[in-house]
Amino acid sequence: MKSKTFCILPWTHIATYTDGSALLCCVSSNEPNLNLNRMTLNEVWNSEHFKSARRDMLAGKRFKNCSACYKEEEVGIYSHRQIENHIWKNKLGEEFIENLINKTNSDGSIDTDWITLDLRLGNTCNLQCVMCRPTDSSKWLKHATILKQELKTDARWDWNYKIENYSTDKFEWYKDSEFLKDFYSSAGDLRHIIFGGGEPLYIKEHKEILKNLVKINAASNIELRYHTNGTIYDDEVVNLWTNFKHVDVMISLDGVKEVNDYIRYPAKWNTIEENLQLYDNTPDNISIKILCTVQAMNIYYLPEFANWLLSQNYKKVSKPFLEGIFHAGILHFPQYLCTKILPKHTKLKITEKIYKYTELYPSNNSIQHFKKLTDFMNSEDWSHLLDQTQEYITTLDRLRNHDSKFFTDLLL
């Protein structure tokens, strides 16, 4: 556990992507040969990729597909590797982890099962978020095809990549009988499942998995985590959640009212408000957190979003973990939506507004974090990409019959 390259996840975890890709975790780089459309979970678990990761980490070497964490650590960021090591040390204990590692065979294979899974159950989704793509949302396919054809700036290459080799038959791997056989055979050892998508609450097979875990008496030992968009509240699913050890519901929202409705089109803010009230009154084993993806279109409006959340006096939404507001993550791609593309005068306006706002909440660490978001924004000048941003948003406005004035006015 003391190694600067060691991560517990190759001994405990398999991550999946919507197209069936199997990965070490959600931030590791993809290994093209690993895909659940062609392989079983068991084959992935002791594949050469997973075995190599274990061998390298035990030898103190950096594993090639884990560069994202190593790069973050070099600049002082607390990486996903470090977070997961901390979480599982607390959940399992050092003795359990040491015993698990000691069972590793010389070739890197292990005879124990995974205990945590990240299941991105296909790309079925009801939203078309501006930073998304067809691989993550089926709602995007029609407009993605048009954007690829109509865009003239270099943004067209982004959409060419996003639709390249797209095929609907890639996204139903989780319905395969061999996958389900492996999954349920390991259910007695499972401690944690992450459900993403797509939109997991929009995918009917997800509900069947919950029912079956309850039916085979595995649910009470399993913690669940969801990444959902807040547009759906399902009483039947919430009732199923009461059978599980704990449930973390991560609701992705990017602003208030028209800001969120534009970025996460075609979401309706009134529906989200109603659902948040319902989520706030869920049973005690359910925690609710708000996640915000900070990008060029919404960074100026973070204070309004924070004020709105604080004014709601929720009992559990974003409490106690996030001091009543949201966890802010940074959008890196597509680059033409990153905050770094904003012109200098706009960045100055945003920086002044956010620094002034943070002075009102000196003891709220979540709000103080806003300053780091502006530091990131100001760290590089990517304004040469602004023509891509403007063309993309203008085209999107026409296709959606929508209005991005809240953002475009900032650029003036």
mmCIF file of C-alpha atoms in Angstrom:
data_model
loop_
_atom_site.group_PDB
_atom_site.id
_atom_site.type_symbol
_atom_site.label_atom_id
_atom_site.label_comp_id
_atom_site.label_asym_id
_atom_site.label_seq_id
_atom_site.Cartn_x
_atom_site.Cartn_y
_atom_site.Cartn_z
ATOM 1 C CA MET A 1 0.000 0.000 0.000
ATOM 2 C CA LYS A 2 2.987 2.292 0.420
ATOM 3 C CA SER A 3 4.115 2.046 -3.225
ATOM 4 C CA LYS A 4 3.643 5.174 -5.327
ATOM 5 C CA THR A 5 2.366 3.042 -8.186
ATOM 6 C CA PHE A 6 0.139 0.575 -6.328
ATOM 7 C CA CYS A 7 -3.625 0.687 -6.759
ATOM 8 C CA ILE A 8 -6.025 -1.742 -5.124
ATOM 9 C CA LEU A 9 -8.440 -1.786 -8.067
ATOM 10 C CA PRO A 10 -6.768 -4.480 -10.260
ATOM 11 C CA TRP A 11 -7.345 -6.845 -7.307
ATOM 12 C CA THR A 12 -10.945 -5.809 -6.645
ATOM 13 C CA HIS A 13 -12.562 -4.054 -9.588
ATOM 14 C CA ILE A 14 -13.670 -4.239 -13.213
ATOM 15 C CA ALA A 15 -14.938 -1.146 -14.991
ATOM 16 C CA THR A 16 -17.065 -1.209 -18.126
ATOM 17 C CA TYR A 17 -17.918 1.329 -20.775
ATOM 18 C CA THR A 18 -21.134 1.703 -22.731
ATOM 19 C CA ASP A 19 -19.758 -0.101 -25.807
ATOM 20 C CA GLY A 20 -18.644 -3.137 -23.805
ATOM 21 C CA SER A 21 -15.047 -2.019 -23.291
ATOM 22 C CA ALA A 22 -13.560 -3.409 -20.079
ATOM 23 C CA LEU A 23 -11.087 -1.275 -18.119
ATOM 24 C CA LEU A 24 -9.133 -1.268 -14.875
ATOM 25 C CA CYS A 25 -11.187 1.734 -13.749
ATOM 26 C CA CYS A 26 -13.122 4.714 -15.092
ATOM 27 C CA VAL A 27 -9.999 6.897 -15.502
ATOM 28 C CA SER A 28 -7.593 4.313 -16.932
ATOM 29 C CA SER A 29 -6.960 4.322 -20.662
ATOM 30 C CA ASN A 30 -8.721 1.801 -22.829
ATOM 31 C CA GLU A 31 -7.172 -1.527 -23.888
ATOM 32 C CA PRO A 32 -8.780 -2.240 -27.294
ATOM 33 C CA ASN A 33 -8.686 -6.024 -27.016
ATOM 34 C CA LEU A 34 -10.818 -6.116 -23.863
ATOM 35 C CA ASN A 35 -14.510 -5.999 -24.677
ATOM 36 C CA LEU A 36 -17.502 -7.748 -23.148
ATOM 37 C CA ASN A 37 -19.092 -8.140 -26.557
ATOM 38 C CA ARG A 38 -16.390 -10.776 -27.158
ATOM 39 C CA MET A 39 -15.288 -11.814 -23.652
ATOM 40 C CA THR A 40 -16.728 -12.852 -20.317
ATOM 41 C CA LEU A 41 -16.033 -11.059 -17.037
ATOM 42 C CA ASN A 42 -13.927 -14.025 -15.973
ATOM 43 C CA GLU A 43 -11.802 -13.751 -19.114
ATOM 44 C CA VAL A 44 -11.294 -10.038 -18.507
ATOM 45 C CA TRP A 45 -10.408 -10.587 -14.856
ATOM 46 C CA ASN A 46 -7.345 -12.682 -15.595
ATOM 47 C CA SER A 47 -6.571 -11.257 -19.021
ATOM 48 C CA GLU A 48 -2.980 -10.328 -19.817
ATOM 49 C CA HIS A 49 -3.912 -6.665 -19.329
ATOM 50 C CA PHE A 50 -5.086 -7.172 -15.737
ATOM 51 C CA LYS A 51 -2.231 -9.550 -14.955
ATOM 52 C CA SER A 52 0.324 -7.052 -16.288
ATOM 53 C CA ALA A 53 -1.142 -4.297 -14.149
ATOM 54 C CA ARG A 54 -0.807 -6.435 -11.021
ATOM 55 C CA ARG A 55 2.749 -7.509 -11.849
ATOM 56 C CA ASP A 56 3.928 -3.955 -12.565
ATOM 57 C CA MET A 57 2.340 -2.505 -9.452
ATOM 58 C CA LEU A 58 3.803 -5.193 -7.211
ATOM 59 C CA ALA A 59 7.194 -4.439 -8.757
ATOM 60 C CA GLY A 60 6.766 -0.713 -8.048
ATOM 61 C CA LYS A 61 6.505 0.128 -11.747
ATOM 62 C CA ARG A 62 4.106 2.592 -13.332
ATOM 63 C CA PHE A 63 1.491 0.762 -15.374
ATOM 64 C CA LYS A 64 1.080 2.312 -18.823
ATOM 65 C CA ASN A 65 -2.715 2.646 -18.754
ATOM 66 C CA CYS A 66 -2.709 4.438 -15.389
ATOM 67 C CA SER A 67 -0.861 7.574 -16.512
ATOM 68 C CA ALA A 68 -3.787 9.892 -15.687
ATOM 69 C CA CYS A 69 -3.378 9.272 -11.960
ATOM 70 C CA TYR A 70 0.401 9.484 -12.015
ATOM 71 C CA LYS A 71 0.288 12.804 -13.895
ATOM 72 C CA GLU A 72 -2.201 14.279 -11.424
ATOM 73 C CA GLU A 73 -0.054 13.208 -8.480
ATOM 74 C CA GLU A 74 3.003 14.896 -10.009
ATOM 75 C CA VAL A 75 1.252 18.269 -9.677
ATOM 76 C CA GLY A 76 -0.150 17.611 -6.204
ATOM 77 C CA ILE A 77 -3.682 16.517 -7.110
ATOM 78 C CA TYR A 78 -5.178 13.754 -4.971
ATOM 79 C CA SER A 79 -5.684 11.136 -7.685
ATOM 80 C CA HIS A 80 -8.310 8.475 -8.263
ATOM 81 C CA ARG A 81 -5.684 5.861 -7.337
ATOM 82 C CA GLN A 82 -5.098 7.505 -3.961
ATOM 83 C CA ILE A 83 -8.815 7.988 -3.315
ATOM 84 C CA GLU A 84 -9.621 4.333 -4.072
ATOM 85 C CA ASN A 85 -6.722 3.068 -1.950
ATOM 86 C CA HIS A 86 -8.009 5.165 0.956
ATOM 87 C CA ILE A 87 -11.634 4.074 0.512
ATOM 88 C CA TRP A 88 -10.889 0.370 0.309
ATOM 89 C CA LYS A 89 -8.360 0.438 3.117
ATOM 90 C CA ASN A 90 -11.155 1.777 5.339
ATOM 91 C CA LYS A 91 -13.753 -0.656 3.995
ATOM 92 C CA LEU A 92 -11.664 -3.822 3.943
ATOM 93 C CA GLY A 93 -8.816 -3.208 6.371
ATOM 94 C CA GLU A 94 -5.074 -3.534 5.717
ATOM 95 C CA GLU A 95 -4.949 -7.184 6.748
ATOM 96 C CA PHE A 96 -7.617 -8.177 4.203
ATOM 97 C CA ILE A 97 -5.813 -6.265 1.444
ATOM 98 C CA GLU A 98 -2.430 -7.752 2.318
ATOM 99 C CA ASN A 99 -3.912 -11.263 2.253
ATOM 100 C CA LEU A 100 -5.519 -10.520 -1.103
ATOM 101 C CA ILE A 101 -2.250 -9.279 -2.606
ATOM 102 C CA ASN A 102 -0.324 -12.249 -1.214
ATOM 103 C CA LYS A 103 -2.644 -14.581 -3.130
ATOM 104 C CA THR A 104 -1.451 -13.137 -6.446
ATOM 105 C CA ASN A 105 0.098 -15.828 -8.636
ATOM 106 C CA SER A 106 3.532 -15.303 -10.218
ATOM 107 C CA ASP A 107 1.971 -14.543 -13.610
ATOM 108 C CA GLY A 108 -0.261 -11.863 -12.066
ATOM 109 C CA SER A 109 -3.462 -13.923 -12.084
ATOM 110 C CA ILE A 110 -5.639 -14.230 -8.999
ATOM 111 C CA ASP A 111 -8.134 -16.909 -7.979
ATOM 112 C CA THR A 112 -10.451 -14.599 -6.039
ATOM 113 C CA ASP A 113 -13.402 -12.759 -7.624
ATOM 114 C CA TRP A 114 -13.846 -9.033 -8.122
ATOM 115 C CA ILE A 115 -15.761 -7.298 -5.344
ATOM 116 C CA THR A 116 -16.621 -4.039 -7.087
ATOM 117 C CA LEU A 117 -17.986 -3.333 -10.582
ATOM 118 C CA ASP A 118 -18.564 -0.172 -12.595
ATOM 119 C CA LEU A 119 -21.426 -0.981 -14.972
ATOM 120 C CA ARG A 120 -22.114 1.506 -17.783
ATOM 121 C CA LEU A 121 -25.164 -0.306 -19.121
ATOM 122 C CA GLY A 122 -25.238 0.907 -22.699
ATOM 123 C CA ASN A 123 -25.877 4.355 -24.133
ATOM 124 C CA THR A 124 -29.661 4.579 -23.760
ATOM 125 C CA CYS A 125 -30.354 8.091 -22.479
ATOM 126 C CA ASN A 126 -33.085 10.736 -22.499
ATOM 127 C CA LEU A 127 -30.752 13.763 -22.689
ATOM 128 C CA GLN A 128 -28.396 15.313 -25.228
ATOM 129 C CA CYS A 129 -25.859 17.200 -23.090
ATOM 130 C CA VAL A 130 -23.706 19.696 -25.000
ATOM 131 C CA MET A 131 -20.443 18.001 -23.964
ATOM 132 C CA CYS A 132 -21.654 14.468 -24.725
ATOM 133 C CA ARG A 133 -21.612 12.142 -27.766
ATOM 134 C CA PRO A 134 -23.576 9.209 -29.240
ATOM 135 C CA THR A 135 -21.425 6.607 -27.452
ATOM 136 C CA ASP A 136 -22.698 8.010 -24.145
ATOM 137 C CA SER A 137 -26.201 9.029 -25.225
ATOM 138 C CA SER A 138 -28.401 7.467 -27.898
ATOM 139 C CA LYS A 139 -30.251 10.797 -28.053
ATOM 140 C CA TRP A 140 -27.242 12.326 -29.842
ATOM 141 C CA LEU A 141 -27.072 10.204 -32.995
ATOM 142 C CA LYS A 142 -29.259 12.290 -35.332
ATOM 143 C CA HIS A 143 -27.687 15.676 -34.496
ATOM 144 C CA ALA A 144 -24.167 14.228 -34.383
ATOM 145 C CA THR A 145 -24.512 13.142 -38.004
ATOM 146 C CA ILE A 146 -25.615 16.656 -39.006
ATOM 147 C CA LEU A 147 -22.810 18.345 -37.049
ATOM 148 C CA LYS A 148 -20.219 16.138 -38.722
ATOM 149 C CA GLN A 149 -21.495 17.307 -42.101
ATOM 150 C CA GLU A 150 -22.177 20.988 -41.394
ATOM 151 C CA LEU A 151 -19.374 22.234 -39.145
ATOM 152 C CA LYS A 152 -16.598 24.044 -41.016
ATOM 153 C CA THR A 153 -14.124 24.792 -38.213
ATOM 154 C CA ASP A 154 -11.901 22.113 -36.687
ATOM 155 C CA ALA A 155 -14.770 21.177 -34.380
ATOM 156 C CA ARG A 156 -15.915 18.956 -37.268
ATOM 157 C CA TRP A 157 -13.013 16.591 -36.543
ATOM 158 C CA ASP A 158 -14.308 16.137 -33.004
ATOM 159 C CA TRP A 159 -17.703 15.097 -34.346
ATOM 160 C CA ASN A 160 -16.151 12.921 -37.016
ATOM 161 C CA TYR A 161 -14.362 11.059 -34.212
ATOM 162 C CA LYS A 162 -17.509 10.909 -32.059
ATOM 163 C CA ILE A 163 -19.533 9.195 -34.743
ATOM 164 C CA GLU A 164 -16.763 7.146 -36.343
ATOM 165 C CA ASN A 165 -17.411 3.385 -36.152
ATOM 166 C CA TYR A 166 -20.639 3.990 -34.225
ATOM 167 C CA SER A 167 -22.807 0.890 -34.265
ATOM 168 C CA THR A 168 -25.926 0.241 -32.216
ATOM 169 C CA ASP A 169 -25.076 -3.445 -31.771
ATOM 170 C CA LYS A 170 -22.141 -2.557 -29.466
ATOM 171 C CA PHE A 171 -24.332 -1.365 -26.614
ATOM 172 C CA GLU A 172 -26.293 -4.454 -25.497
ATOM 173 C CA TRP A 173 -23.445 -6.556 -24.061
ATOM 174 C CA TYR A 174 -25.052 -6.479 -20.599
ATOM 175 C CA LYS A 175 -27.976 -8.572 -21.901
ATOM 176 C CA ASP A 176 -25.663 -11.450 -22.821
ATOM 177 C CA SER A 177 -26.280 -14.700 -20.926
ATOM 178 C CA GLU A 178 -22.545 -15.285 -20.273
ATOM 179 C CA PHE A 179 -22.130 -11.825 -18.787
ATOM 180 C CA LEU A 180 -25.138 -12.335 -16.521
ATOM 181 C CA LYS A 181 -23.910 -15.792 -15.509
ATOM 182 C CA ASP A 182 -20.509 -14.405 -14.431
ATOM 183 C CA PHE A 183 -22.147 -11.439 -12.719
ATOM 184 C CA TYR A 184 -24.575 -13.415 -10.577
ATOM 185 C CA SER A 185 -22.005 -16.111 -9.772
ATOM 186 C CA SER A 186 -19.871 -13.400 -8.118
ATOM 187 C CA ALA A 187 -22.787 -11.687 -6.377
ATOM 188 C CA GLY A 188 -22.010 -13.255 -2.992
ATOM 189 C CA ASP A 189 -18.612 -11.509 -2.971
ATOM 190 C CA LEU A 190 -19.777 -8.177 -4.363
ATOM 191 C CA ARG A 191 -19.424 -5.174 -2.066
ATOM 192 C CA HIS A 192 -19.994 -2.267 -4.460
ATOM 193 C CA ILE A 193 -21.645 -1.552 -7.824
ATOM 194 C CA ILE A 194 -21.535 1.715 -9.767
ATOM 195 C CA PHE A 195 -24.374 2.213 -12.247
ATOM 196 C CA GLY A 196 -23.883 4.667 -15.096
ATOM 197 C CA GLY A 197 -24.826 4.857 -18.730
ATOM 198 C CA GLY A 198 -26.392 6.358 -20.647
ATOM 199 C CA GLU A 199 -28.979 7.102 -18.033
ATOM 200 C CA PRO A 200 -29.182 4.074 -15.699
ATOM 201 C CA LEU A 201 -32.683 4.871 -14.426
ATOM 202 C CA TYR A 202 -33.854 4.883 -18.052
ATOM 203 C CA ILE A 203 -32.480 1.387 -18.709
ATOM 204 C CA LYS A 204 -35.047 -1.265 -17.769
ATOM 205 C CA GLU A 205 -32.508 -4.097 -17.409
ATOM 206 C CA HIS A 206 -30.863 -2.202 -14.566
ATOM 207 C CA LYS A 207 -34.037 -2.638 -12.521
ATOM 208 C CA GLU A 208 -34.059 -6.360 -13.233
ATOM 209 C CA ILE A 209 -30.502 -6.630 -11.884
ATOM 210 C CA LEU A 210 -31.603 -4.975 -8.620
ATOM 211 C CA LYS A 211 -34.591 -7.304 -8.298
ATOM 212 C CA ASN A 212 -32.439 -10.367 -8.852
ATOM 213 C CA LEU A 213 -29.816 -9.256 -6.311
ATOM 214 C CA VAL A 214 -32.609 -8.878 -3.765
ATOM 215 C CA LYS A 215 -34.073 -12.228 -4.758
ATOM 216 C CA ILE A 216 -30.792 -14.123 -4.220
ATOM 217 C CA ASN A 217 -30.211 -12.354 -0.870
ATOM 218 C CA ALA A 218 -27.054 -10.561 -2.027
ATOM 219 C CA ALA A 219 -28.345 -6.990 -1.728
ATOM 220 C CA SER A 220 -27.768 -6.397 1.983
ATOM 221 C CA ASN A 221 -23.958 -6.637 1.590
ATOM 222 C CA ILE A 222 -23.746 -4.376 -1.470
ATOM 223 C CA GLU A 223 -23.345 -0.604 -1.673
ATOM 224 C CA LEU A 224 -24.593 1.107 -4.831
ATOM 225 C CA ARG A 225 -23.554 4.322 -6.530
ATOM 226 C CA TYR A 226 -25.449 6.023 -9.326
ATOM 227 C CA HIS A 227 -24.628 8.699 -11.878
ATOM 228 C CA THR A 228 -28.000 10.051 -12.978
ATOM 229 C CA ASN A 229 -29.305 13.291 -14.487
ATOM 230 C CA GLY A 230 -32.124 14.132 -12.080
ATOM 231 C CA THR A 231 -34.899 13.930 -14.656
ATOM 232 C CA ILE A 232 -36.173 10.582 -13.351
ATOM 233 C CA TYR A 233 -37.511 9.492 -9.980
ATOM 234 C CA ASP A 234 -38.708 5.882 -9.862
ATOM 235 C CA ASP A 235 -40.636 4.791 -6.760
ATOM 236 C CA GLU A 236 -40.043 1.114 -7.530
ATOM 237 C CA VAL A 237 -36.272 1.625 -7.780
ATOM 238 C CA VAL A 238 -36.181 3.625 -4.533
ATOM 239 C CA ASN A 239 -38.082 0.823 -2.821
ATOM 240 C CA LEU A 240 -35.538 -1.701 -4.153
ATOM 241 C CA TRP A 241 -32.704 0.487 -2.830
ATOM 242 C CA THR A 242 -33.927 -0.021 0.737
ATOM 243 C CA ASN A 243 -32.699 -3.620 0.476
ATOM 244 C CA PHE A 244 -29.085 -2.542 -0.130
ATOM 245 C CA LYS A 245 -26.435 -1.659 2.435
ATOM 246 C CA HIS A 246 -26.111 1.929 1.204
ATOM 247 C CA VAL A 247 -26.894 3.902 -1.947
ATOM 248 C CA ASP A 248 -25.077 7.036 -3.165
ATOM 249 C CA VAL A 249 -27.098 8.905 -5.770
ATOM 250 C CA MET A 250 -24.911 11.344 -7.718
ATOM 251 C CA ILE A 251 -27.169 13.762 -9.593
ATOM 252 C CA SER A 252 -25.458 15.627 -12.430
ATOM 253 C CA LEU A 253 -26.681 19.226 -12.706
ATOM 254 C CA ASP A 254 -24.782 22.100 -14.285
ATOM 255 C CA GLY A 255 -26.669 25.172 -13.152
ATOM 256 C CA VAL A 256 -30.093 26.584 -12.371
ATOM 257 C CA LYS A 257 -33.054 26.823 -14.747
ATOM 258 C CA GLU A 258 -32.083 27.830 -18.306
ATOM 259 C CA VAL A 259 -28.379 27.104 -17.738
ATOM 260 C CA ASN A 260 -29.006 23.464 -16.882
ATOM 261 C CA ASP A 261 -31.839 23.127 -19.396
ATOM 262 C CA TYR A 262 -29.517 24.269 -22.177
ATOM 263 C CA ILE A 263 -26.415 22.294 -21.197
ATOM 264 C CA ARG A 264 -28.426 19.142 -20.417
ATOM 265 C CA TYR A 265 -31.027 19.497 -23.166
ATOM 266 C CA PRO A 266 -33.948 18.691 -23.167
ATOM 267 C CA ALA A 267 -34.090 18.596 -19.350
ATOM 268 C CA LYS A 268 -36.882 20.610 -17.707
ATOM 269 C CA TRP A 269 -35.914 22.455 -14.539
ATOM 270 C CA ASN A 270 -39.386 22.179 -12.998
ATOM 271 C CA THR A 271 -39.187 18.392 -13.215
ATOM 272 C CA ILE A 272 -35.718 18.363 -11.649
ATOM 273 C CA GLU A 273 -36.879 20.581 -8.763
ATOM 274 C CA GLU A 274 -39.766 18.207 -8.063
ATOM 275 C CA ASN A 275 -37.478 15.174 -8.192
ATOM 276 C CA LEU A 276 -34.924 16.751 -5.837
ATOM 277 C CA GLN A 277 -37.668 17.180 -3.247
ATOM 278 C CA LEU A 278 -38.547 13.499 -3.639
ATOM 279 C CA TYR A 279 -34.901 12.437 -3.380
ATOM 280 C CA ASP A 280 -34.529 14.596 -0.278
ATOM 281 C CA ASN A 281 -37.148 12.453 1.455
ATOM 282 C CA THR A 282 -35.776 9.040 0.567
ATOM 283 C CA PRO A 283 -34.950 6.434 3.268
ATOM 284 C CA ASP A 284 -31.924 6.846 5.528
ATOM 285 C CA ASN A 285 -29.674 4.388 3.659
ATOM 286 C CA ILE A 286 -29.713 6.708 0.606
ATOM 287 C CA SER A 287 -27.355 9.695 0.222
ATOM 288 C CA ILE A 288 -27.867 12.393 -2.414
ATOM 289 C CA LYS A 289 -25.020 14.416 -3.909
ATOM 290 C CA ILE A 290 -24.983 17.015 -6.683
ATOM 291 C CA LEU A 291 -22.202 16.904 -9.267
ATOM 292 C CA CYS A 292 -21.469 19.891 -11.521
ATOM 293 C CA THR A 293 -19.306 19.676 -14.640
ATOM 294 C CA VAL A 294 -17.621 23.076 -14.857
ATOM 295 C CA GLN A 295 -17.097 24.337 -18.392
ATOM 296 C CA ALA A 296 -17.117 27.536 -20.457
ATOM 297 C CA MET A 297 -20.904 27.752 -20.523
ATOM 298 C CA ASN A 298 -21.560 27.599 -16.783
ATOM 299 C CA ILE A 299 -18.512 28.769 -14.783
ATOM 300 C CA TYR A 300 -19.844 32.346 -14.596
ATOM 301 C CA TYR A 301 -23.068 31.047 -12.991
ATOM 302 C CA LEU A 302 -21.568 28.889 -10.222
ATOM 303 C CA PRO A 303 -22.478 31.447 -7.497
ATOM 304 C CA GLU A 304 -26.124 31.423 -8.608
ATOM 305 C CA PHE A 305 -26.160 27.635 -8.529
ATOM 306 C CA ALA A 306 -24.589 27.549 -5.057
ATOM 307 C CA ASN A 307 -27.025 30.188 -3.763
ATOM 308 C CA TRP A 308 -29.987 28.269 -5.099
ATOM 309 C CA LEU A 309 -28.899 25.039 -3.399
ATOM 310 C CA LEU A 310 -28.191 26.804 -0.106
ATOM 311 C CA SER A 311 -31.606 28.489 -0.217
ATOM 312 C CA GLN A 312 -33.469 25.174 -0.529
ATOM 313 C CA ASN A 313 -32.607 24.012 3.018
ATOM 314 C CA TYR A 314 -32.533 20.397 1.913
ATOM 315 C CA LYS A 315 -32.294 17.775 4.640
ATOM 316 C CA LYS A 316 -29.948 15.446 2.787
ATOM 317 C CA VAL A 317 -29.218 16.726 -0.743
ATOM 318 C CA SER A 318 -25.473 17.552 -0.762
ATOM 319 C CA LYS A 319 -25.253 17.214 3.026
ATOM 320 C CA PRO A 320 -23.116 16.685 4.982
ATOM 321 C CA PHE A 321 -20.496 15.823 2.364
ATOM 322 C CA LEU A 322 -20.535 18.935 0.186
ATOM 323 C CA GLU A 323 -21.510 21.631 2.683
ATOM 324 C CA GLY A 324 -24.882 22.131 1.067
ATOM 325 C CA ILE A 325 -23.794 22.774 -2.511
ATOM 326 C CA PHE A 326 -22.172 20.592 -5.200
ATOM 327 C CA HIS A 327 -18.998 18.788 -6.124
ATOM 328 C CA ALA A 328 -17.351 20.670 -8.997
ATOM 329 C CA GLY A 329 -15.476 18.679 -11.623
ATOM 330 C CA ILE A 330 -13.553 20.161 -14.541
ATOM 331 C CA LEU A 331 -14.452 19.529 -18.186
ATOM 332 C CA HIS A 332 -11.323 18.867 -20.255
ATOM 333 C CA PHE A 333 -12.908 17.604 -23.477
ATOM 334 C CA PRO A 334 -14.123 18.674 -25.917
ATOM 335 C CA GLN A 335 -11.505 21.391 -25.706
ATOM 336 C CA TYR A 336 -13.752 23.998 -27.330
ATOM 337 C CA LEU A 337 -16.044 23.852 -24.271
ATOM 338 C CA CYS A 338 -13.255 23.983 -21.685
ATOM 339 C CA THR A 339 -13.095 27.193 -19.622
ATOM 340 C CA LYS A 340 -9.632 27.919 -21.053
ATOM 341 C CA ILE A 341 -11.173 28.961 -24.404
ATOM 342 C CA LEU A 342 -12.845 32.048 -22.952
ATOM 343 C CA PRO A 343 -11.503 35.445 -24.053
ATOM 344 C CA LYS A 344 -9.389 37.446 -21.621
ATOM 345 C CA HIS A 345 -12.068 40.038 -20.754
ATOM 346 C CA THR A 346 -14.594 37.286 -20.012
ATOM 347 C CA LYS A 347 -12.125 35.425 -17.802
ATOM 348 C CA LEU A 348 -11.486 38.641 -15.868
ATOM 349 C CA LYS A 349 -15.203 39.186 -15.340
ATOM 350 C CA ILE A 350 -15.632 35.597 -14.117
ATOM 351 C CA THR A 351 -12.588 35.709 -11.838
ATOM 352 C CA GLU A 352 -13.701 38.949 -10.172
ATOM 353 C CA LYS A 353 -17.228 37.626 -9.653
ATOM 354 C CA ILE A 354 -16.136 34.311 -8.154
ATOM 355 C CA TYR A 355 -13.446 35.759 -5.886
ATOM 356 C CA LYS A 356 -15.958 38.293 -4.575
ATOM 357 C CA TYR A 357 -18.439 35.484 -3.965
ATOM 358 C CA THR A 358 -15.963 33.303 -2.065
ATOM 359 C CA GLU A 359 -15.349 36.174 0.368
ATOM 360 C CA LEU A 360 -18.951 35.732 1.558
ATOM 361 C CA TYR A 361 -18.297 32.104 2.616
ATOM 362 C CA PRO A 362 -14.749 31.965 4.051
ATOM 363 C CA SER A 363 -15.398 28.729 5.973
ATOM 364 C CA ASN A 364 -17.200 26.808 3.211
ATOM 365 C CA ASN A 365 -14.480 24.706 1.577
ATOM 366 C CA SER A 366 -16.689 23.700 -1.329
ATOM 367 C CA ILE A 367 -17.224 27.353 -2.250
ATOM 368 C CA GLN A 368 -13.565 28.220 -1.640
ATOM 369 C CA HIS A 369 -12.759 25.540 -4.242
ATOM 370 C CA PHE A 370 -14.283 27.853 -6.875
ATOM 371 C CA LYS A 371 -11.039 29.847 -6.812
ATOM 372 C CA LYS A 372 -9.109 26.786 -8.012
ATOM 373 C CA LEU A 373 -11.558 26.505 -10.898
ATOM 374 C CA THR A 374 -10.714 30.046 -11.974
ATOM 375 C CA ASP A 375 -7.001 29.299 -11.542
ATOM 376 C CA PHE A 376 -7.426 26.404 -13.954
ATOM 377 C CA MET A 377 -9.372 28.629 -16.372
ATOM 378 C CA ASN A 378 -6.645 31.275 -16.297
ATOM 379 C CA SER A 379 -3.729 28.828 -16.518
ATOM 380 C CA GLU A 380 -3.705 28.765 -20.327
ATOM 381 C CA ASP A 381 -5.082 30.828 -23.185
ATOM 382 C CA TRP A 382 -7.033 28.663 -25.616
ATOM 383 C CA SER A 383 -9.038 31.533 -27.077
ATOM 384 C CA HIS A 384 -7.854 30.489 -30.552
ATOM 385 C CA LEU A 385 -10.479 27.720 -30.206
ATOM 386 C CA LEU A 386 -13.302 30.184 -29.620
ATOM 387 C CA ASP A 387 -14.405 30.109 -33.270
ATOM 388 C CA GLN A 388 -15.079 26.373 -32.832
ATOM 389 C CA THR A 389 -17.132 27.065 -29.697
ATOM 390 C CA GLN A 390 -19.199 29.769 -31.382
ATOM 391 C CA GLU A 391 -19.870 27.752 -34.527
ATOM 392 C CA TYR A 392 -20.829 24.686 -32.495
ATOM 393 C CA ILE A 393 -23.223 26.608 -30.220
ATOM 394 C CA THR A 394 -24.774 28.542 -33.120
ATOM 395 C CA THR A 395 -25.404 25.322 -35.045
ATOM 396 C CA LEU A 396 -26.797 23.644 -31.952
ATOM 397 C CA ASP A 397 -29.158 26.563 -31.316
ATOM 398 C CA ARG A 398 -30.566 26.140 -34.820
ATOM 399 C CA LEU A 399 -30.926 22.358 -34.583
ATOM 400 C CA ARG A 400 -32.610 22.545 -31.198
ATOM 401 C CA ASN A 401 -34.495 25.797 -31.723
ATOM 402 C CA HIS A 402 -32.860 26.853 -28.469
ATOM 403 C CA ASP A 403 -31.280 30.073 -27.162
ATOM 404 C CA SER A 404 -27.756 30.262 -25.715
ATOM 405 C CA LYS A 405 -27.917 34.010 -25.028
ATOM 406 C CA PHE A 406 -27.002 33.469 -21.360
ATOM 407 C CA PHE A 407 -23.588 32.323 -22.589
ATOM 408 C CA THR A 408 -22.992 34.222 -25.825
ATOM 409 C CA ASP A 409 -23.621 37.585 -24.135
ATOM 410 C CA LEU A 410 -20.642 36.880 -21.848
ATOM 411 C CA LEU A 411 -18.346 36.789 -24.856
ATOM 412 C CA LEU A 412 -19.227 40.342 -25.957
#
